[in-house]
């Protein structure tokens, strides 16, 4: 389907609209918030929303009746600079529909990155790579971008085949994830911290498009963390798009995305393994709509209460209401003499009370709480 | 004894050590050496001394504690005691003598102050956080606008952070000079070296500021507005949460934030004049 004439602002709107479901925040400044409460940190855009792919859930799939538009690399650079100078963004998130083949698309993405960096742009750049992107291009992207990765979308070959018929999970996704991790490691060995861009790899899952249970997603994240050094997975709740083969499916509840994020933090920051979380899941392998850390603590009653002055860091962080930061504070500044001191050190007493004790004193009975 | 000290991390630490040795001493704080000496003159008696005479060297073990950071949490760095004191001192309600007494009460294990075990430690912990948050707020929500080939921005911080903001904006907009107007009608030029000045950051008169930026043009942020509007997912609208994330009190920071806050409050109109015709 050809593109009609649209002004720059109209094209910008169409293409930014196409990325609004993508999660891609850096860990720094939130410049503003949209009325749905999500923060805006980056200028998120597609290069084009024309695509030769036919992914079943995607508004940009080829053949779908939609207004098609594209932005040239120079236009993207200009808009990014303008927003960046105005301090409205921290950088750019660049994705695209597949223009012809993955190589051509990535070449266009690289044009944007080269021009941006060549003009002295120091901001954050996050690039969504195309499935099947060539290895040498991944290497070049790793020299210019702060984060890059191919979307895994789902958990295994068969589910992927169901929703993305044009690409191969093993070759176009998993192998590319291996290469992106290789590029990141190479970069880490070449550049010292603070002396150049050392990017990280990432991936995104569409939650609920193929009926996959959370247990599969959690296992996959654990596997990706071990095999591909994945630091942070992103999740996008499936929302049926009209005029696509999945338009009749039910949207995935938003809380599921939030619980998966919480679970991924347990894997990343708390050092838990997927098997530690098995008890939290229901019979069908889904997470309940409750804080997974709290559920885990309730299910492991024998491990509590922990003595704040005697337990190790890893025991402390398992207590609901005590995060890694507060656990550090406690370990460094023992002895803690009272619950008032604990509260003032940042422990959320309402949640932590039943799970901790100070010497022989316990404030609330765990049995009563559970 | 009357001990004079400057309002900086090093002298606060020395004063804490001195106070530990002389618990009944009176403390006198000043912005710089001259200020301290002026203030000391107002006191009677002979036992007036600058803190460096009493504590010429801070023990290395204590100095190391100052920079020691708790382990990172995720990707976030934790504040060191140095950060804690630096930013507490910048708070508009900071009483340096109180801070000195707090550090002295934990000396020599001064790192304990960071754990905010007592009321005073907690108070200063929150004060330092407030200052840090103010800087973050300025970095997040001020919107410099193009003016006369430069960038122009107005800020009105509650605490003493103008210098930090200037350093930040000079790095952020590194290819242009920026004129910053602080709330007390002082004008600063960041990246002044790009305009041929010797200094990187320079205080300038309001005439010079006006000469540089000319008549301030009406700011046009329609492109940004288009982008902002495109990012809303209507089905996920969450007014309460969004209001919490962008409180109304931030509206003063920039016109864009004011408008965005209004959109959070009232929603984004889907109809414009073009759709009508
Ligand atoms: S390749 Fe990407 S843009 Fe194209 S249809 Fe699939 S998900 Fe959509």
XYZ file of C-alpha atoms and ligand atoms in Angstrom:
655
model
C 0.000 0.000 0.000
C 1.500 3.346 -1.004
C 1.876 6.375 1.219
C -0.227 9.517 0.748
C 1.229 12.951 1.335
C 1.327 13.960 4.985
C 2.976 16.929 6.637
C 5.963 16.319 8.922
C 3.822 16.792 12.021
C 1.185 14.362 10.761
C 3.788 11.718 9.959
C 5.403 12.243 13.310
C 2.052 11.706 14.987
C 1.257 8.542 13.020
C 4.657 6.984 13.705
C 4.871 7.976 17.347
C 1.404 6.544 17.792
C 2.730 3.236 16.443
C 5.270 2.957 19.258
C 3.170 4.041 22.190
C 2.773 0.477 23.411
C 6.524 -0.122 23.394
C 8.189 -0.057 26.784
C 11.660 1.328 26.537
C 12.509 3.653 29.387
C 16.044 4.295 30.446
C 16.609 4.411 34.178
C 17.133 8.140 34.352
C 14.920 11.187 34.194
C 11.180 11.142 33.538
C 10.472 14.373 31.713
C 6.739 14.244 31.859
C 3.783 11.900 32.304
C 0.917 11.130 29.995
C -2.655 11.052 31.337
C -2.334 7.247 31.632
C 0.480 7.728 34.151
C 3.329 6.442 31.964
C 6.405 8.579 31.854
C 7.940 10.056 28.736
C 11.709 9.798 28.637
C 12.442 9.205 24.986
C 11.209 10.311 21.622
C 9.716 7.024 20.503
C 9.189 6.605 16.827
C 9.008 4.138 14.016
C 10.976 4.936 10.884
C 8.024 3.645 8.937
C 4.847 1.810 9.731
C 4.856 0.029 6.381
C 5.976 -3.522 6.984
C 6.402 -6.679 4.984
C 5.742 -8.772 8.112
C 2.382 -10.286 8.994
C 2.537 -10.619 12.767
C -0.974 -11.421 13.869
C -1.288 -8.853 16.671
C 0.453 -5.924 15.009
C -1.275 -2.778 13.719
C 1.488 -2.372 11.122
C 1.192 -5.823 9.533
C 1.142 -5.753 5.778
C -2.257 -5.802 4.165
C -3.991 -4.077 7.059
C -5.981 -1.006 6.153
C -3.995 1.755 7.876
C -2.521 5.153 7.140
C 1.091 4.499 6.197
C 3.865 7.029 6.695
C 7.615 7.260 7.113
C 10.198 9.694 8.376
C 13.563 10.151 6.713
C 16.703 9.723 8.866
C 17.344 13.479 8.671
C 13.845 14.278 9.876
C 14.204 11.940 12.849
C 17.550 13.498 13.735
C 16.097 16.998 13.514
C 13.113 16.211 15.736
C 15.287 14.371 18.254
C 17.700 17.288 18.535
C 14.868 19.769 18.887
C 13.199 17.820 21.715
C 16.523 17.084 23.341
C 17.660 20.707 23.387
C 14.319 21.641 24.895
C 14.985 19.062 27.592
C 11.752 17.267 26.817
C 13.448 13.897 26.298
C 16.531 11.960 27.319
C 17.036 10.475 23.893
C 15.576 8.420 21.102
C 13.823 5.085 20.857
C 13.958 3.902 17.275
C 11.938 1.062 15.894
C 10.574 0.336 12.468
C 8.447 -1.834 10.292
C 10.495 -4.071 8.027
C 11.261 -2.129 4.842
C 11.960 -4.805 2.236
C 14.332 -6.883 4.311
C 15.912 -6.620 7.775
C 19.250 -5.516 6.334
C 17.855 -2.504 4.506
C 15.819 -1.484 7.539
C 18.798 -1.684 9.875
C 20.885 0.274 7.383
C 18.327 3.094 7.630
C 18.367 2.884 11.418
C 22.139 3.079 11.305
C 21.888 6.214 9.137
C 19.963 7.882 11.944
C 22.454 6.764 14.587
C 25.499 7.816 12.576
C 24.069 11.264 11.844
C 22.965 11.777 15.438
C 26.219 10.746 17.046
C 28.194 12.483 14.297
C 26.490 15.746 15.236
C 27.577 15.432 18.870
C 24.431 13.928 20.343
C 25.185 12.578 23.826
C 21.692 11.417 24.718
C 20.389 7.924 25.209
C 19.602 5.833 22.139
C 17.565 2.649 22.235
C 17.193 0.665 19.035
C 14.742 -2.124 18.350
C 16.528 -4.392 15.926
C 14.749 -6.329 13.224
C 14.468 -10.106 13.470
C 17.140 -11.555 11.188
C 19.460 -8.512 11.369
C 22.995 -9.294 10.074
C 25.777 -9.740 12.627
C 28.079 -6.955 11.378
C 25.224 -4.493 11.685
C 24.590 -5.538 15.275
C 28.226 -4.753 15.928
C 27.905 -1.291 14.401
C 24.737 -0.593 16.368
C 26.587 -1.586 19.558
C 29.091 1.215 18.896
C 26.370 3.834 18.731
C 23.391 2.783 20.844
C 22.910 2.502 24.599
C 20.396 -0.278 24.346
C 19.452 -2.567 21.532
C 17.829 -5.910 21.039
C 15.459 -8.049 19.067
C 11.988 -8.648 20.458
C 11.453 -12.231 21.561
C 7.681 -11.533 21.673
C 6.938 -14.940 23.146
C 8.451 -17.955 24.844
C 9.088 -20.699 22.298
C 9.252 -21.672 18.655
C 5.715 -23.037 18.365
C 4.087 -19.997 19.970
C 6.239 -17.689 17.851
C 5.225 -19.512 14.674
C 1.610 -18.943 15.653
C 1.914 -15.151 15.802
C 4.907 -14.217 13.624
C 4.755 -16.385 10.512
C 7.500 -14.571 8.601
C 10.377 -15.153 10.975
C 12.060 -18.076 12.614
C 12.340 -18.019 16.402
C 15.550 -19.993 16.646
C 17.430 -18.302 13.850
C 15.981 -14.782 13.593
C 15.482 -14.217 17.315
C 17.532 -16.484 19.585
C 20.636 -16.438 17.421
C 20.381 -12.630 17.158
C 20.038 -12.391 20.927
C 23.235 -14.392 21.221
C 24.956 -12.003 18.810
C 23.706 -8.887 20.595
C 25.057 -10.301 23.864
C 28.359 -11.041 22.091
C 28.498 -7.438 20.825
C 27.830 -6.102 24.322
C 30.589 -8.244 25.815
C 33.024 -7.224 23.106
C 32.237 -3.584 23.762
C 32.735 -4.054 27.498
C 36.160 -5.524 26.877
C 37.154 -2.693 24.500
C 35.971 0.376 26.343
C 36.525 1.456 29.914
C 33.533 2.709 31.881
C 32.867 6.387 31.123
C 35.072 6.478 28.037
C 32.535 5.520 25.425
C 29.162 3.970 24.884
C 28.771 0.549 26.411
C 25.340 -0.622 25.430
C 23.136 -3.306 26.897
C 20.836 -5.796 25.273
C 17.118 -6.057 25.918
C 14.036 -7.787 24.664
C 10.290 -7.420 24.843
C 7.438 -9.881 25.304
C 3.874 -9.428 24.140
C 2.018 -10.728 27.160
C -1.122 -12.694 26.467
C -1.092 -12.898 22.663
C -0.750 -16.681 22.505
C -2.194 -17.762 25.847
C 1.235 -18.492 27.309
C 1.183 -18.838 31.110
C 3.388 -16.652 33.307
C 5.448 -19.689 34.320
C 6.682 -19.963 30.722
C 7.527 -16.270 30.581
C 9.408 -16.429 33.896
C 11.357 -19.503 32.771
C 12.201 -17.808 29.501
C 13.432 -14.663 31.281
C 15.590 -16.803 33.575
C 17.003 -18.616 30.547
C 17.669 -15.359 28.694
C 19.367 -13.883 31.764
C 21.689 -16.884 31.978
C 22.348 -17.384 28.275
C 22.146 -13.888 26.817
C 23.039 -11.704 29.795
C 19.600 -10.101 29.635
C 19.355 -7.417 32.300
C 15.917 -6.110 31.830
C 12.991 -7.604 29.940
C 10.160 -5.355 28.821
C 6.549 -6.433 28.688
C 3.715 -5.199 26.545
C 0.211 -6.304 27.370
C -1.614 -7.694 24.392
C -4.357 -5.328 23.272
C -6.430 -6.559 20.318
C -6.063 -4.293 17.303
C -9.110 -3.989 15.041
C -8.761 -5.536 11.632
C -6.072 -8.043 12.642
C -6.488 -11.823 12.994
C -6.354 -11.508 16.794
C -8.902 -8.696 16.982
C -11.440 -11.037 18.580
C -9.127 -12.083 21.444
C -9.413 -10.682 24.920
C -6.968 -7.994 26.058
C -4.469 -9.103 28.671
C -5.168 -7.422 32.045
C -2.778 -4.611 32.858
C -2.027 -5.924 36.329
C -0.457 -8.987 34.720
C 2.185 -6.794 33.079
C 2.831 -5.090 36.439
C 3.198 -8.434 38.278
C 5.587 -9.685 35.616
C 7.720 -6.593 36.056
C 7.774 -7.190 39.828
C 8.770 -10.796 39.225
C 11.539 -9.764 36.849
C 12.935 -7.480 39.582
C 12.929 -10.455 41.947
C 15.029 -12.321 39.394
C 17.306 -9.386 38.643
C 17.793 -7.516 41.903
C 17.067 -10.213 44.485
C 18.952 -13.036 42.802
C 15.969 -15.409 42.848
C 15.736 -18.165 40.257
C 12.579 -19.134 38.339
C 12.266 -22.321 40.410
C 12.092 -20.190 43.612
C 8.957 -18.600 42.218
C 7.143 -21.794 41.288
C 5.121 -21.790 44.495
C 3.761 -18.325 43.765
C 2.063 -19.470 40.557
C -1.402 -21.002 40.482
C -2.170 -24.467 39.050
C -2.337 -23.144 35.504
C 0.987 -21.346 35.892
C -0.338 -17.797 36.270
C 0.718 -15.161 38.802
C -1.958 -13.960 41.219
C -2.833 -10.276 41.294
C -0.757 -9.680 44.400
C 2.817 -8.630 45.131
C 4.849 -11.798 44.324
C 7.320 -11.051 47.122
C 4.531 -10.924 49.693
C 2.956 -14.110 48.350
C 6.330 -15.846 48.463
C 6.872 -14.789 52.064
C 3.405 -15.979 53.092
C 4.056 -19.349 51.506
C 7.414 -19.784 53.237
C 6.220 -19.195 56.758
C 8.909 -21.417 58.297
C 11.594 -18.993 57.128
C 10.069 -16.216 59.251
C 10.265 -14.260 61.431
C 13.875 -13.265 60.796
C 15.915 -11.527 63.453
C 16.855 -8.143 62.059
C 20.137 -8.084 63.956
C 21.253 -11.614 63.092
C 19.999 -12.446 59.615
C 22.002 -12.125 56.429
C 21.393 -9.649 53.642
C 19.739 -12.288 51.458
C 17.388 -13.262 54.282
C 16.483 -9.639 54.908
C 15.592 -8.793 51.325
C 13.039 -11.582 51.309
C 11.019 -9.746 53.932
C 8.127 -7.772 52.387
C 8.649 -4.109 53.152
C 12.446 -4.389 53.131
C 14.046 -3.659 49.767
C 17.712 -4.060 48.814
C 18.480 -0.485 49.850
C 16.982 -0.804 53.322
C 18.523 -4.255 53.805
C 21.921 -2.719 53.065
C 21.285 0.029 55.544
C 20.348 -2.473 58.251
C 23.344 -4.735 57.638
C 25.721 -1.789 57.784
C 24.282 -0.174 60.864
C 23.507 -2.905 63.327
C 22.501 -3.214 66.053
C 19.022 -1.886 65.456
C 17.442 -1.310 68.828
C 13.798 -0.567 68.201
C 10.982 -0.786 65.687
C 10.929 3.004 65.597
C 14.541 2.920 64.403
C 13.624 0.350 61.766
C 10.763 2.481 60.490
C 12.994 5.488 60.341
C 15.570 3.467 58.373
C 12.983 2.924 55.649
C 11.332 -0.396 56.531
C 7.647 -0.384 55.584
C 6.502 -1.608 58.975
C 2.923 -2.267 57.906
C 4.168 -5.027 55.603
C 7.308 -6.136 57.383
C 6.018 -6.373 60.966
C 4.808 -9.970 60.927
C 7.987 -11.219 59.283
C 10.636 -9.741 61.559
C 11.716 -9.782 65.170
C 14.152 -7.791 67.253
C 15.795 -10.046 69.828
C 12.874 -11.837 71.421
C 10.228 -9.310 70.603
C 7.793 -9.736 67.743
C 5.110 -7.205 67.096
C 2.469 -9.130 65.248
C 1.856 -12.804 65.064
C 2.521 -14.202 61.617
C -0.308 -16.725 62.039
C -2.742 -13.907 62.719
C -1.504 -12.041 59.675
C -1.604 -14.981 57.268
C 35.871 28.118 73.144
C 34.381 29.546 69.944
C 35.072 27.541 66.813
C 34.643 29.088 63.385
C 34.095 26.887 60.325
C 33.069 27.248 56.721
C 29.872 25.853 55.277
C 31.448 22.958 53.376
C 31.863 19.230 53.833
C 35.463 19.366 54.967
C 34.882 21.982 57.618
C 31.671 20.373 58.857
C 33.649 17.197 59.420
C 36.489 19.054 61.159
C 33.985 20.928 63.300
C 32.382 17.611 64.289
C 35.769 16.257 65.380
C 36.537 19.484 67.241
C 33.165 19.348 68.957
C 33.816 15.810 70.067
C 36.988 17.064 71.759
C 35.432 20.240 73.134
C 31.761 19.425 73.743
C 31.007 22.789 75.319
C 32.395 24.826 72.431
C 30.271 27.378 70.587
C 30.119 26.928 66.814
C 30.123 29.762 64.314
C 29.501 29.032 60.663
C 30.122 31.270 57.662
C 29.889 31.050 53.887
C 33.641 31.526 53.436
C 36.719 32.364 55.503
C 36.024 36.091 55.381
C 32.470 35.621 56.489
C 33.540 33.374 59.383
C 36.137 35.894 60.538
C 33.582 38.690 60.402
C 31.205 36.673 62.495
C 33.900 35.690 64.994
C 34.620 39.375 65.569
C 31.122 39.732 66.998
C 31.958 37.312 69.818
C 33.732 38.350 72.987
C 36.564 36.459 74.619
C 39.955 35.279 73.429
C 39.316 31.612 72.743
C 38.241 32.153 69.148
C 39.746 29.763 66.695
C 39.267 28.582 63.102
C 38.516 24.916 62.914
C 41.570 24.027 60.810
C 43.815 25.218 63.625
C 42.135 22.756 65.970
C 41.836 19.871 63.538
C 44.529 20.261 60.892
C 44.007 16.755 59.518
C 40.950 14.580 59.310
C 42.014 10.984 60.028
C 42.220 8.957 56.813
C 39.866 6.288 58.144
C 37.194 8.943 58.680
C 37.855 10.525 55.306
C 37.406 7.144 53.644
C 34.069 6.699 55.387
C 32.951 9.932 53.822
C 33.175 8.552 50.298
C 32.118 5.010 51.094
C 28.962 4.061 49.257
C 26.537 1.344 50.197
C 26.384 -1.266 47.410
C 24.372 -0.325 44.331
C 20.735 -1.289 44.259
C 19.866 -2.337 40.734
C 21.303 0.389 38.587
C 21.000 3.072 41.235
C 23.954 4.403 43.197
C 23.404 4.955 46.886
C 24.366 8.291 48.460
C 27.635 8.521 50.325
C 28.025 10.581 53.486
C 29.756 13.189 51.352
C 26.610 13.532 49.225
C 24.476 13.591 52.369
C 26.399 16.499 53.906
C 26.848 18.407 50.637
C 23.169 18.416 49.814
C 21.984 18.919 53.381
C 24.061 22.100 53.476
C 22.269 23.350 50.377
C 18.838 23.036 51.970
C 17.280 26.385 52.777
C 16.384 25.224 56.292
C 19.727 23.633 57.078
C 21.274 24.661 60.387
C 24.960 23.748 59.951
C 25.599 23.596 63.720
C 22.870 20.990 64.037
C 24.449 18.958 61.258
C 27.841 19.193 62.949
C 26.335 17.937 66.217
C 24.697 15.066 64.364
C 27.975 13.963 62.754
C 29.792 14.418 66.077
C 27.284 12.171 67.842
C 28.278 9.277 65.567
C 32.001 10.046 65.380
C 34.176 8.060 64.592
C 31.657 5.714 62.966
C 30.148 8.580 60.984
C 28.684 6.311 58.310
C 25.934 5.452 60.802
C 24.410 8.892 60.237
C 23.267 7.652 56.828
C 21.162 4.928 58.407
C 18.926 7.686 59.836
C 18.422 5.865 63.115
C 17.459 8.948 65.131
C 15.177 11.898 64.521
C 17.912 14.343 63.598
C 19.621 11.933 61.182
C 16.249 11.282 59.578
C 15.499 14.996 59.318
C 18.775 15.655 57.504
C 18.356 12.573 55.370
C 15.048 13.960 54.125
C 16.539 17.403 53.716
C 19.310 16.070 51.514
C 16.723 14.060 49.572
C 14.597 17.173 49.085
C 17.552 18.995 47.587
C 18.413 16.046 45.361
C 14.796 15.849 44.259
C 14.713 19.537 43.491
C 17.708 19.143 41.191
C 16.091 16.142 39.558
C 12.875 18.106 39.156
C 14.687 20.960 37.458
C 16.582 18.569 35.210
C 13.364 16.825 34.299
C 10.855 19.592 33.830
C 12.566 22.829 32.853
C 12.232 23.420 29.133
C 14.817 25.776 27.642
C 13.511 27.492 24.548
C 15.364 28.812 21.513
C 15.984 32.562 21.638
C 18.365 34.572 19.475
C 20.405 31.504 18.513
C 20.811 30.576 22.189
C 18.596 28.756 24.658
C 16.727 30.582 27.392
C 15.254 29.210 30.592
C 13.904 30.549 33.876
C 14.262 28.668 37.144
C 13.016 29.292 40.667
C 14.590 26.704 42.950
C 13.773 26.603 46.676
C 17.261 25.514 47.668
C 20.781 26.566 46.811
C 21.188 24.586 43.581
C 21.551 27.207 40.842
C 25.249 26.410 40.300
C 24.484 22.700 39.898
C 21.757 23.464 37.394
C 24.107 25.696 35.405
C 26.748 22.981 35.223
C 24.145 20.507 34.127
C 22.609 22.685 31.410
C 26.027 23.533 30.020
C 26.687 19.830 29.510
C 23.198 19.049 28.348
C 22.981 21.681 25.609
C 26.633 21.431 24.732
C 26.507 23.006 21.284
C 24.868 26.287 22.315
C 25.167 28.866 25.042
C 22.163 29.106 27.377
C 20.912 32.111 29.296
C 19.471 31.114 32.659
C 17.379 33.493 34.703
C 17.267 32.549 38.366
C 14.352 33.654 40.551
C 16.204 36.548 42.123
C 16.522 38.135 38.667
C 20.139 37.119 38.284
C 21.175 36.071 34.819
C 23.799 33.455 34.046
C 25.376 32.358 30.809
C 26.172 28.663 30.512
C 28.722 27.615 27.877
C 29.869 31.234 27.805
C 33.132 30.069 26.217
C 31.214 29.388 22.982
C 30.579 33.146 22.789
C 34.229 34.015 23.337
C 34.264 34.419 27.122
C 37.047 32.907 29.214
C 34.700 31.209 31.596
C 32.431 28.263 31.051
C 29.702 29.640 33.299
C 29.376 33.352 33.880
C 27.068 35.716 35.705
C 25.818 38.429 33.371
C 23.858 41.645 33.757
C 20.238 41.807 32.672
C 21.185 44.252 29.868
C 23.615 41.734 28.467
C 21.065 38.966 28.807
C 18.544 41.046 26.890
C 21.115 41.858 24.233
C 21.903 38.158 23.802
C 18.399 36.787 23.604
C 16.676 39.834 22.114
C 12.921 40.119 22.457
C 11.855 36.749 23.703
C 9.820 35.148 20.899
C 6.543 33.426 21.692
C 7.539 29.843 22.271
C 6.184 27.352 19.794
C 6.014 23.866 21.199
C 3.278 22.509 18.965
C 5.507 19.707 17.615
C 6.163 18.551 21.130
C 2.463 18.789 21.944
C 1.647 16.604 18.947
C 4.119 14.023 20.183
C 2.862 14.197 23.760
C -0.745 13.711 22.651
C 0.201 10.722 20.509
C 1.555 8.822 23.495
C -1.690 8.507 25.429
C -3.321 5.089 25.548
C -6.899 6.143 26.183
C -8.032 2.761 27.489
C -5.376 2.921 30.213
C -6.102 6.440 31.381
C -5.289 6.691 35.067
C -5.888 10.196 36.278
C -5.106 9.575 39.946
C -1.757 7.963 39.276
C -0.755 10.496 36.623
C -1.661 13.361 38.978
C 0.544 11.820 41.618
C 3.433 11.517 39.193
C 3.115 15.089 37.943
C 1.728 17.075 40.889
C 0.119 20.451 40.269
C 2.879 22.135 42.256
C 5.311 21.345 39.402
C 3.301 23.490 37.007
C 5.351 26.565 37.822
C 8.479 24.964 36.366
C 7.592 25.426 32.707
C 4.606 26.270 30.473
C 4.826 22.810 28.891
C 4.502 21.075 32.233
C 1.568 23.345 33.097
C -0.188 22.333 29.899
C 0.590 18.646 30.379
C -0.756 18.798 33.888
C -3.980 20.308 32.489
C -4.214 17.458 30.013
C -3.830 14.949 32.823
C -6.626 16.712 34.641
C -9.039 17.197 31.733
C -7.911 14.696 29.111
C -6.702 15.308 25.574
C -9.239 16.660 23.175
C -9.474 14.390 20.153
C -11.131 17.014 18.002
C -9.512 20.002 16.460
C -10.602 22.581 13.970
C -9.247 20.563 11.021
C -11.452 17.605 11.922
C -14.435 19.917 12.067
C -14.094 21.281 8.536
S 7.729 -7.275 11.907
Fe 7.277 -5.847 13.550
S 6.199 -4.154 12.527
Fe 6.210 -5.880 11.111
S 4.284 -6.902 11.473
Fe 5.784 -7.940 12.761
S 5.656 -6.864 14.723
Fe 4.635 -5.580 13.207
